[in-house]
Short mmCIF file of C-alpha atoms in Angstrom, two decimals:
data_model
loop_
_atom_site.label_atom_id
_atom_site.label_comp_id
_atom_site.label_asym_id
_atom_site.label_seq_id
_atom_site.Cartn_x
_atom_site.Cartn_y
_atom_site.Cartn_z
CA MET A 351 175.99 -154.28 212.52
CA ARG A 352 176.95 -150.65 213.17
CA SER A 353 174.27 -148.05 212.85
CA THR A 354 174.27 -145.42 210.10
CA SER A 355 174.54 -142.75 212.79
CA TRP A 356 177.89 -144.18 213.92
CA PHE A 357 179.34 -143.80 210.42
CA THR A 358 177.79 -140.34 210.05
CA ALA A 359 179.25 -139.15 213.34
CA SER A 360 182.64 -140.61 212.46
CA LEU A 361 182.66 -138.95 209.05
CA LEU A 362 181.74 -135.58 210.59
CA LEU A 363 184.57 -135.93 213.06
CA ILE A 364 187.02 -136.73 210.25
CA LEU A 365 185.87 -133.70 208.30
CA SER A 366 186.11 -131.52 211.40
CA THR A 367 189.85 -132.23 211.67
CA GLY A 368 190.41 -130.24 208.49
CA CYS A 369 190.82 -133.09 205.99
CA ALA A 370 190.03 -132.47 202.36
CA ALA A 371 190.07 -134.95 199.48
CA ASN A 372 192.41 -134.42 196.56
CA ARG A 373 192.92 -137.19 193.98
CA GLY A 374 191.84 -139.75 196.58
CA THR A 375 194.33 -138.52 199.19
CA VAL A 376 193.95 -136.04 202.04
CA PHE A 377 196.43 -133.16 202.08
CA THR A 378 196.96 -130.42 204.64
CA ALA A 379 199.94 -128.81 202.93
CA ALA A 380 201.67 -128.84 199.59
CA PRO A 381 204.14 -131.68 198.97
CA ASP A 382 207.79 -130.86 199.53
CA ALA A 383 210.67 -131.99 197.35
CA SER A 384 210.81 -135.41 199.00
CA GLY A 385 207.21 -136.18 198.09
CA ALA A 386 205.95 -135.66 201.64
CA SER A 387 203.43 -133.09 202.80
CA THR A 388 204.37 -131.24 205.95
CA GLY A 389 202.00 -129.78 208.51
CA ASP A 390 202.57 -126.38 210.09
CA ALA A 391 203.27 -127.60 213.63
CA THR A 392 206.60 -126.03 214.61
CA ASN A 393 207.27 -128.55 217.37
CA PRO A 394 204.85 -131.45 217.05
CA ALA A 395 206.58 -133.60 219.65
CA ALA A 396 206.08 -130.92 222.27
CA THR A 397 202.29 -131.09 221.89
CA GLY A 398 202.02 -134.88 221.80
CA ALA A 399 200.95 -137.37 224.42
CA GLN A 400 203.01 -137.89 227.55
CA THR A 401 206.42 -139.44 226.98
CA ASP A 402 207.02 -140.78 230.48
CA ALA A 403 208.05 -144.43 230.29
CA THR A 404 205.31 -145.45 232.70
CA THR A 405 202.64 -144.20 230.30
CA ALA A 406 204.19 -145.56 227.10
CA SER A 407 204.55 -149.27 227.71
CA TRP A 408 203.14 -150.64 224.41
CA THR A 409 204.23 -148.20 221.76
CA ALA A 410 204.51 -150.54 218.78
CA PHE A 411 203.15 -153.70 217.19
CA ARG A 412 203.33 -156.56 219.73
CA GLY A 413 204.94 -154.25 222.28
CA PRO A 414 208.03 -152.05 222.41
CA ASN A 415 210.34 -154.95 221.45
CA ARG A 416 207.83 -156.49 219.02
CA ASP A 417 208.16 -159.77 220.91
CA GLY A 418 204.60 -160.10 222.22
CA VAL A 419 205.72 -159.92 225.86
CA TYR A 420 204.11 -157.81 228.60
CA ARG A 421 206.51 -157.95 231.54
CA ASP A 422 204.40 -156.62 234.40
CA PRO A 423 202.18 -158.89 236.54
CA ILE A 424 198.55 -159.44 235.58
CA ARG A 425 195.40 -160.68 237.29
CA THR A 426 195.11 -164.45 236.86
CA SER A 427 191.77 -164.99 238.62
CA TRP A 428 189.17 -164.09 236.03
CA GLU A 429 186.06 -164.92 238.02
CA GLY A 430 183.63 -162.04 237.58
CA LEU A 431 185.83 -160.38 234.96
CA ALA A 432 183.86 -158.21 232.54
CA PRO A 433 184.86 -155.64 229.92
CA MET A 434 185.65 -152.15 231.16
CA TRP A 435 183.98 -151.09 227.93
CA LYS A 436 183.07 -152.55 224.55
CA LYS A 437 182.37 -150.53 221.41
CA PRO A 438 182.05 -150.89 217.62
CA ILE A 439 185.10 -150.24 215.48
CA GLY A 440 185.83 -149.96 211.78
CA GLY A 441 187.25 -152.77 209.66
CA GLY A 442 190.87 -153.82 209.37
CA ARG A 443 193.40 -156.17 210.95
CA ALA A 444 195.60 -153.71 212.85
CA SER A 445 196.31 -153.80 216.57
CA PHE A 446 196.76 -150.92 219.03
CA SER A 447 199.79 -148.99 220.17
CA VAL A 448 199.41 -147.30 223.55
CA ALA A 449 200.95 -144.24 225.18
CA GLY A 450 199.81 -141.53 227.57
CA GLY A 451 196.53 -143.28 228.37
CA ARG A 452 195.59 -143.38 224.68
CA ALA A 453 195.22 -146.31 222.31
CA PHE A 454 195.96 -145.68 218.63
CA THR A 455 194.77 -147.84 215.76
CA ILE A 456 193.85 -147.62 212.08
CA GLU A 457 190.52 -148.78 210.72
CA GLN A 458 188.17 -148.68 207.73
CA ARG A 459 185.13 -146.41 208.04
CA ASP A 460 182.99 -146.51 204.93
CA ARG A 461 185.31 -145.27 202.15
CA ASN A 462 187.99 -143.79 204.42
CA GLU A 463 191.04 -145.17 206.15
CA VAL A 464 191.00 -143.61 209.60
CA VAL A 465 193.62 -143.34 212.33
CA ALA A 466 191.88 -142.91 215.67
CA ALA A 467 192.90 -142.28 219.27
CA TYR A 468 190.80 -143.74 222.07
CA ASP A 469 190.83 -143.13 225.81
CA ILE A 470 191.89 -146.42 227.40
CA ALA A 471 189.77 -145.97 230.51
CA THR A 472 186.48 -145.28 228.73
CA GLY A 473 186.87 -146.18 225.05
CA ARG A 474 185.87 -142.62 224.14
CA GLU A 475 187.21 -141.48 220.77
CA LEU A 476 189.52 -138.52 221.29
CA TRP A 477 190.30 -137.73 217.66
CA ALA A 478 190.12 -139.25 214.20
CA HIS A 479 192.14 -138.46 211.09
CA GLY A 480 191.13 -139.98 207.78
CA TRP A 481 191.69 -139.97 204.03
CA PRO A 482 189.78 -141.50 201.10
CA GLU A 483 191.08 -145.05 200.60
CA ARG A 484 189.63 -148.53 200.74
CA PHE A 485 191.67 -151.71 200.49
CA SER A 486 189.87 -155.05 200.25
CA GLN A 487 190.95 -158.63 199.58
CA TRP A 488 188.16 -161.16 199.25
CA MET A 489 190.57 -164.14 199.50
CA GLY A 490 191.26 -163.51 203.17
CA GLY A 491 191.60 -160.53 205.43
CA GLY A 492 188.56 -158.64 204.20
CA GLU A 493 188.65 -154.89 203.85
CA GLY A 494 190.60 -152.30 205.73
CA PRO A 495 194.19 -151.47 206.67
CA ARG A 496 196.48 -154.09 208.19
CA ALA A 497 199.49 -152.35 209.78
CA THR A 498 199.49 -151.28 213.43
CA PRO A 499 200.41 -147.61 214.03
CA THR A 500 203.58 -146.83 215.99
CA TRP A 501 203.94 -144.15 218.69
CA ALA A 502 207.21 -142.31 219.38
CA ASP A 503 207.85 -139.03 221.22
CA GLY A 504 204.35 -137.66 220.80
CA LEU A 505 203.96 -138.67 217.16
CA VAL A 506 201.95 -141.50 215.61
CA TYR A 507 203.06 -143.21 212.37
CA ALA A 508 200.30 -145.02 210.50
CA LEU A 509 200.46 -147.00 207.25
CA GLY A 510 197.38 -147.68 205.13
CA GLY A 511 196.59 -150.76 203.08
CA ARG A 512 197.68 -149.10 199.82
CA GLY A 513 200.87 -147.52 201.13
CA GLU A 514 199.72 -144.18 202.54
CA LEU A 515 202.14 -143.31 205.38
CA ARG A 516 201.10 -140.52 207.73
CA CYS A 517 202.76 -138.90 210.72
CA LEU A 518 200.24 -137.40 213.11
CA ASP A 519 200.41 -135.42 216.33
CA ALA A 520 199.37 -137.89 219.03
CA ALA A 521 197.56 -135.25 221.08
CA THR A 522 195.43 -133.75 218.32
CA GLY A 523 195.53 -136.02 215.27
CA LYS A 524 196.88 -133.13 213.22
CA LEU A 525 198.84 -134.11 210.12
CA VAL A 526 202.60 -133.49 210.40
CA TRP A 527 203.64 -135.10 207.09
CA ARG A 528 202.58 -137.76 204.61
CA THR A 529 203.84 -139.78 201.67
CA ASN A 530 202.80 -142.91 199.82
CA ILE A 531 205.59 -145.46 200.18
CA LEU A 532 204.51 -147.52 197.15
CA GLN A 533 204.41 -144.54 194.82
CA ASP A 534 207.59 -143.08 196.30
CA ASN A 535 209.51 -146.32 195.73
CA ASP A 536 207.93 -147.48 192.46
CA ALA A 537 206.57 -150.57 194.23
CA ASP A 538 203.56 -152.79 193.60
CA ASN A 539 201.19 -153.54 196.44
CA LEU A 540 200.98 -157.02 197.94
CA ARG A 541 198.00 -159.29 197.41
CA TRP A 542 196.84 -158.75 201.00
CA GLY A 543 198.02 -155.16 201.29
CA MET A 544 200.73 -153.35 203.19
CA ALA A 545 201.01 -155.04 206.60
CA GLY A 546 204.44 -154.11 207.97
CA SER A 547 204.07 -151.79 210.95
CA PRO A 548 206.41 -148.75 210.78
CA LEU A 549 209.55 -149.02 212.92
CA VAL A 550 210.97 -145.92 214.59
CA SER A 551 214.77 -146.15 214.79
CA GLY A 552 216.66 -143.08 215.95
CA ASP A 553 215.65 -140.20 213.72
CA ALA A 554 214.17 -142.49 211.07
CA VAL A 555 210.94 -144.37 210.51
CA ILE A 556 211.59 -147.62 208.63
CA VAL A 557 209.01 -149.13 206.25
CA LEU A 558 208.98 -151.97 203.73
CA PRO A 559 207.53 -150.90 200.36
CA GLY A 560 209.29 -153.72 198.48
CA GLY A 561 210.34 -151.56 195.55
CA PRO A 562 212.88 -152.66 192.90
CA GLY A 563 216.32 -151.19 192.31
CA GLY A 564 217.38 -150.94 195.94
CA ARG A 565 214.05 -149.63 197.25
CA SER A 566 212.71 -152.61 199.18
CA VAL A 567 213.39 -150.91 202.53
CA ALA A 568 212.89 -147.17 202.96
CA ALA A 569 213.78 -144.79 205.78
CA TYR A 570 212.12 -141.41 206.24
CA GLU A 571 213.17 -138.64 208.61
CA ARG A 572 210.58 -139.12 211.30
CA ARG A 573 209.84 -135.43 211.96
CA THR A 574 209.77 -134.12 208.38
CA GLY A 575 209.06 -137.10 206.11
CA LYS A 576 212.17 -136.52 204.02
CA ARG A 577 213.41 -139.77 202.49
CA LEU A 578 216.80 -140.61 204.01
CA TRP A 579 217.82 -143.84 202.33
CA THR A 580 216.62 -147.03 200.65
CA ALA A 581 218.10 -150.52 200.51
CA LEU A 582 217.70 -154.09 199.18
CA ASP A 583 215.82 -155.40 196.16
CA ASP A 584 213.51 -157.92 197.82
CA LYS A 585 209.81 -158.27 197.33
CA THR A 586 208.46 -157.61 200.78
CA ALA A 587 206.32 -159.95 202.87
CA TYR A 588 203.74 -159.26 205.59
CA ALA A 589 206.05 -159.08 208.63
CA SER A 590 207.12 -155.89 210.39
CA PRO A 591 210.72 -154.65 210.58
CA MET A 592 212.53 -155.11 213.91
CA GLN A 593 215.64 -153.61 215.46
CA VAL A 594 217.63 -156.17 217.44
CA THR A 595 221.16 -156.81 218.69
CA LEU A 596 222.81 -160.10 217.66
CA LEU A 597 226.35 -160.99 218.72
CA GLY A 598 226.70 -157.44 219.98
CA VAL A 599 225.79 -155.86 216.64
CA PRO A 600 222.64 -153.66 216.44
CA GLN A 601 220.81 -154.37 213.20
CA TYR A 602 217.47 -154.47 211.40
CA LEU A 603 215.94 -157.93 211.33
CA LEU A 604 213.72 -158.24 208.25
CA VAL A 605 211.56 -160.89 206.61
CA SER A 606 211.12 -160.64 202.85
CA SER A 607 209.31 -163.00 200.49
CA THR A 608 212.52 -165.03 200.02
CA ARG A 609 214.71 -164.71 203.12
CA LEU A 610 215.40 -163.67 206.68
CA VAL A 611 218.04 -160.95 206.61
CA GLY A 612 220.07 -158.81 209.00
CA VAL A 613 220.85 -155.30 207.76
CA SER A 614 223.35 -152.93 209.37
CA LEU A 615 221.97 -149.72 210.87
CA ASP A 616 224.68 -147.45 209.50
CA ARG A 617 225.50 -148.57 205.94
CA ARG A 618 222.36 -150.62 205.31
CA ASP A 619 224.56 -153.54 204.29
CA VAL A 620 223.42 -157.16 204.41
CA LEU A 621 225.14 -158.71 207.41
CA TRP A 622 223.71 -162.20 206.95
CA GLU A 623 220.80 -163.97 205.26
CA PHE A 624 218.91 -167.25 205.45
CA PRO A 625 216.62 -168.45 202.62
CA TRP A 626 212.95 -168.73 203.62
CA THR A 627 209.86 -168.94 201.43
CA THR A 628 206.20 -169.45 202.23
CA GLY A 629 203.33 -170.36 199.93
CA HIS A 630 201.70 -167.27 198.35
CA ASP A 631 204.72 -165.28 199.69
CA ALA A 632 202.70 -165.16 202.92
CA SER A 633 205.41 -164.87 205.56
CA ALA A 634 203.31 -162.91 208.03
CA THR A 635 204.83 -163.47 211.47
CA GLN A 636 207.68 -162.00 213.48
CA PRO A 637 211.05 -163.64 214.17
CA ILE A 638 211.89 -164.49 217.79
CA VAL A 639 215.39 -163.73 219.03
CA ILE A 640 216.74 -166.44 221.33
CA GLY A 641 219.72 -165.38 223.41
CA GLN A 642 222.56 -163.56 221.71
CA ASN A 643 222.77 -165.42 218.42
CA ARG A 644 219.74 -167.60 217.63
CA ILE A 645 216.53 -166.79 215.78
CA PHE A 646 213.30 -168.76 215.57
CA TYR A 647 210.98 -168.28 212.62
CA SER A 648 207.77 -169.97 211.55
CA SER A 649 205.16 -169.54 208.84
CA GLY A 650 202.16 -171.41 207.52
CA TYR A 651 201.15 -173.10 204.26
CA GLY A 652 203.41 -176.05 205.03
CA ALA A 653 206.59 -174.03 205.60
CA GLY A 654 206.98 -174.95 209.27
CA ALA A 655 209.57 -173.64 211.71
CA VAL A 656 213.32 -173.18 211.96
CA VAL A 657 215.97 -172.08 214.42
CA ILE A 658 219.13 -170.61 212.96
CA GLU A 659 222.35 -169.72 214.75
CA LEU A 660 224.70 -166.88 213.89
CA SER A 661 228.44 -166.83 214.45
CA LYS A 662 230.99 -164.17 213.63
CA SER A 663 234.57 -164.43 212.44
CA GLY A 664 236.75 -161.64 211.16
CA GLY A 665 233.82 -159.24 211.27
CA LYS A 666 231.65 -161.46 209.05
CA PHE A 667 228.55 -163.38 210.04
CA ASP A 668 227.97 -167.04 209.31
CA VAL A 669 224.59 -168.77 209.57
CA ARG A 670 223.79 -172.39 210.28
CA GLN A 671 220.48 -174.19 210.67
CA VAL A 672 220.08 -175.70 214.14
CA TRP A 673 216.81 -177.53 213.43
CA ARG A 674 213.80 -177.35 211.15
CA ASN A 675 210.44 -179.13 211.17
CA ILE A 676 206.79 -178.73 210.21
CA ARG A 677 205.48 -179.17 213.75
CA MET A 678 204.89 -175.43 214.29
CA LYS A 679 203.26 -173.54 211.43
CA ASN A 680 202.44 -169.97 212.49
CA ARG A 681 200.29 -168.78 209.60
CA GLN A 682 199.42 -165.31 210.91
CA SER A 683 200.00 -165.57 214.65
CA THR A 684 203.51 -165.18 216.03
CA ALA A 685 204.56 -167.55 218.80
CA VAL A 686 206.15 -166.46 222.09
CA LEU A 687 209.24 -167.69 223.94
CA HIS A 688 209.17 -168.53 227.65
CA GLU A 689 211.94 -170.22 229.63
CA GLY A 690 213.36 -172.08 226.65
CA PHE A 691 210.05 -173.20 225.16
CA ILE A 692 208.04 -171.81 222.25
CA TYR A 693 204.26 -171.56 222.53
CA GLY A 694 202.20 -170.85 219.43
CA LEU A 695 199.36 -171.77 217.13
CA ASP A 696 200.26 -174.55 214.72
CA GLU A 697 197.70 -173.81 211.98
CA GLY A 698 195.18 -173.00 214.71
CA ILE A 699 196.08 -175.67 217.29
CA PHE A 700 198.06 -174.58 220.36
CA ALA A 701 201.44 -176.30 220.69
CA CYS A 702 204.66 -176.22 222.72
CA LEU A 703 208.13 -176.81 221.23
CA ASP A 704 211.54 -177.08 222.84
CA ALA A 705 213.43 -174.10 221.40
CA ALA A 706 216.75 -175.94 221.59
CA THR A 707 215.74 -179.10 219.70
CA GLY A 708 212.41 -178.47 217.97
CA GLU A 709 210.84 -181.36 219.90
CA VAL A 710 207.07 -181.09 220.26
CA ARG A 711 206.21 -181.26 223.96
CA TRP A 712 202.43 -181.14 223.53
CA LYS A 713 199.70 -180.07 221.18
CA GLY A 714 196.07 -179.27 221.98
CA GLY A 715 193.54 -176.47 222.27
CA ARG A 716 191.85 -175.61 219.02
CA TYR A 717 191.94 -171.83 219.15
CA GLY A 718 191.87 -171.18 215.41
CA HIS A 719 193.85 -168.38 213.82
CA GLY A 720 193.83 -166.24 216.93
CA GLN A 721 196.76 -164.56 218.66
CA VAL A 722 199.08 -165.22 221.61
CA LEU A 723 200.84 -162.90 224.07
CA LEU A 724 203.02 -163.64 227.09
CA ALA A 725 201.88 -161.49 230.01
CA GLY A 726 202.91 -161.68 233.63
CA GLY A 727 204.38 -165.13 233.09
CA HIS A 728 201.12 -166.47 231.62
CA LEU A 729 199.93 -167.02 228.07
CA VAL A 730 197.02 -164.85 227.00
CA VAL A 731 195.26 -166.21 223.92
CA ILE A 732 192.46 -164.62 221.95
CA THR A 733 190.80 -167.24 219.80
CA GLU A 734 189.63 -166.77 216.24
CA GLU A 735 186.07 -166.77 217.62
CA GLY A 736 186.84 -163.88 219.99
CA GLU A 737 187.25 -165.74 223.30
CA LEU A 738 189.98 -164.90 225.81
CA VAL A 739 191.89 -167.84 227.26
CA LEU A 740 194.48 -167.74 230.04
CA VAL A 741 197.01 -170.59 229.87
CA ALA A 742 199.69 -171.51 232.40
CA PRO A 743 202.92 -172.01 230.43
CA SER A 744 204.35 -175.48 230.97
CA PRO A 745 206.25 -177.85 228.69
CA ASP A 746 204.43 -180.77 230.35
CA LYS A 747 200.82 -180.14 229.33
CA LEU A 748 198.24 -177.58 228.25
CA THR A 749 196.54 -176.07 231.31
CA GLU A 750 193.75 -173.56 230.82
CA VAL A 751 193.40 -171.29 233.84
CA ALA A 752 190.43 -169.27 232.62
CA ARG A 753 188.27 -168.68 229.57
CA MET A 754 185.66 -166.06 228.76
CA PRO A 755 183.94 -164.40 225.78
CA ALA A 756 185.51 -161.11 224.72
CA ILE A 757 184.31 -159.78 221.34
CA ALA A 758 182.06 -161.07 218.58
CA GLY A 759 183.24 -161.98 215.10
CA GLU A 760 186.33 -163.35 213.39
CA THR A 761 189.32 -162.18 215.41
CA TRP A 762 192.77 -162.12 213.82
CA ASN A 763 194.00 -158.86 215.36
CA VAL A 764 196.82 -158.94 217.90
CA PRO A 765 195.84 -157.78 221.41
CA ALA A 766 197.75 -155.03 223.24
CA PHE A 767 198.68 -154.52 226.90
CA ALA A 768 199.43 -151.31 228.78
CA GLY A 769 199.29 -150.56 232.48
CA GLY A 770 197.58 -153.87 233.11
CA ILE A 771 194.78 -153.10 230.64
CA LEU A 772 194.25 -155.63 227.85
CA LEU A 773 192.89 -154.21 224.59
CA VAL A 774 191.35 -156.46 221.94
CA ARG A 775 189.73 -155.73 218.60
CA ASN A 776 188.65 -157.28 215.32
CA THR A 777 186.85 -155.88 212.30
CA GLN A 778 183.65 -155.21 214.25
CA GLU A 779 184.28 -154.63 217.94
CA MET A 780 186.89 -153.51 220.41
CA ALA A 781 187.00 -153.98 224.17
CA ALA A 782 189.19 -153.37 227.21
CA PHE A 783 189.72 -155.66 230.22
CA ASP A 784 191.25 -154.60 233.51
CA LEU A 785 193.84 -157.27 234.31
CA ARG A 786 195.74 -155.27 236.91
CA PRO A 787 196.55 -157.50 239.87
CA ALA A 788 194.77 -156.77 243.13
CA VAL A 789 196.70 -154.52 245.52
CA LYS A 790 197.72 -156.49 248.62
#
C-alpha cells in the first residue's frame, strides 16, 4: 500500500503546475469557440521532448504502429536480471508511451486523474499534470483511467476515463488545450470507461467518443484543439483507432461495438465493413494487419477469432471471411503475428494459430489475462500475476526461455519497449528492466 506521504507529495506537485479546479475540471485558460481551452505557449512543439527518431521509438499504445512489435534485438539471457528501478504508481489500466528518454502515462491519484512523465533511467517523476476526476467500475477494471497517452512532436495527448482529452507540453507538462470528448459529441460513457488511445494522424488527433448523429469518431486539430470533423454513428468499443494501408489505400481501421470498419482519411467515408459483436460490447483488442489485404481480429466472451480478406474492384472494396473459430479468444490482450503464426492469450491460456487457416498449433501456459509483445524475435509475456516470461516463438511447441517476477498485483496493463528498456506497470507498481543485448 502506498504511504500517505506519496499521495501528499504527488498532490503538491500537481498543484505546483498551476492547476485549479473549476466544476470538477482543471482549466488554465478560457474555453475557445470549439470548446477547447488553449494554453499560452506560442510554440509548444519547440519546447517539447526530443523528436529524433532514435529517442522516440514507442510513441503510442503498443508501439508506433500499434502492433505490439519491438523490432530491435533484446537480451534473451535473463540470468541475474533485476529491475533497474521499481516504484509505486497510481491506479488505472493505461500503458506508457516513450520519447526523449521519458515515459508518459496516466494514472489515478486519490481524486485526481494525473498525466505524469518519468525518467526512464531512474523512474524519477519529472512532472505531473492533474485534474479532479475519478472513474471506477467495480465489475472489472477497478478505478482509474484506461487509455494510454500518445506522444507526437513534443506534445502528449491523454484521455481520461470520463472523456477529458488534454494536450500537454511533453517537456513541462504545461496545458496546451483541453476538451471533453463525451460532452463535445453528446456521447454517453462506456460501462468500463473511455479506453481508446488517441491517434495522431497528420494535423489531427483522432478519438472515439461514440456520439450519435455522425459523432462516433472525432478529429481535433492537434495543436489548438479545434474540432475538425466527426463521422459515423456507431457506439464505440474499447479498442484504439489505427491508421493502416490496405490494398494501397491509407485509412483508419476502427473497431466499434458492432463492426470492423475502414474509413477514408480524406472524406471520412466508409470504405468497407465487417460485422463483429462481443458480449457486453467488450471488443477491447486491436486488429492485426496481415500482408496487404488481410485482417485478423479476436475478442473474448465466446466471440473467438476471424481473418477477413479485402479485395478492390472499380474503386470499391469487397470483404470476405477467410476463416473463423473460437480457438483464440483475446478478451483484453491483443495477439501478435510472427512469420505467419498468431500468438496470443486464449482466455488466459497461451496459444498459437496458423494465420492462413486458423488451425491451432498448440495451447499451453496459463498466463491469465496478461499481455504479449513481440520483441527481438521473441515473445515477451507479462502474466496477470505480474511475472515476466520470455517465450521462443515456434509453431511446434511452447518453449519458455526465461521467467522472473516483475511487479506485484493484478497486471492487465500492456508493457512498453524503448531503447531496449522494458517498462511494465499495473494499478500499484511500475518497473523498468534493461533488456539491451550485450555489446560484443
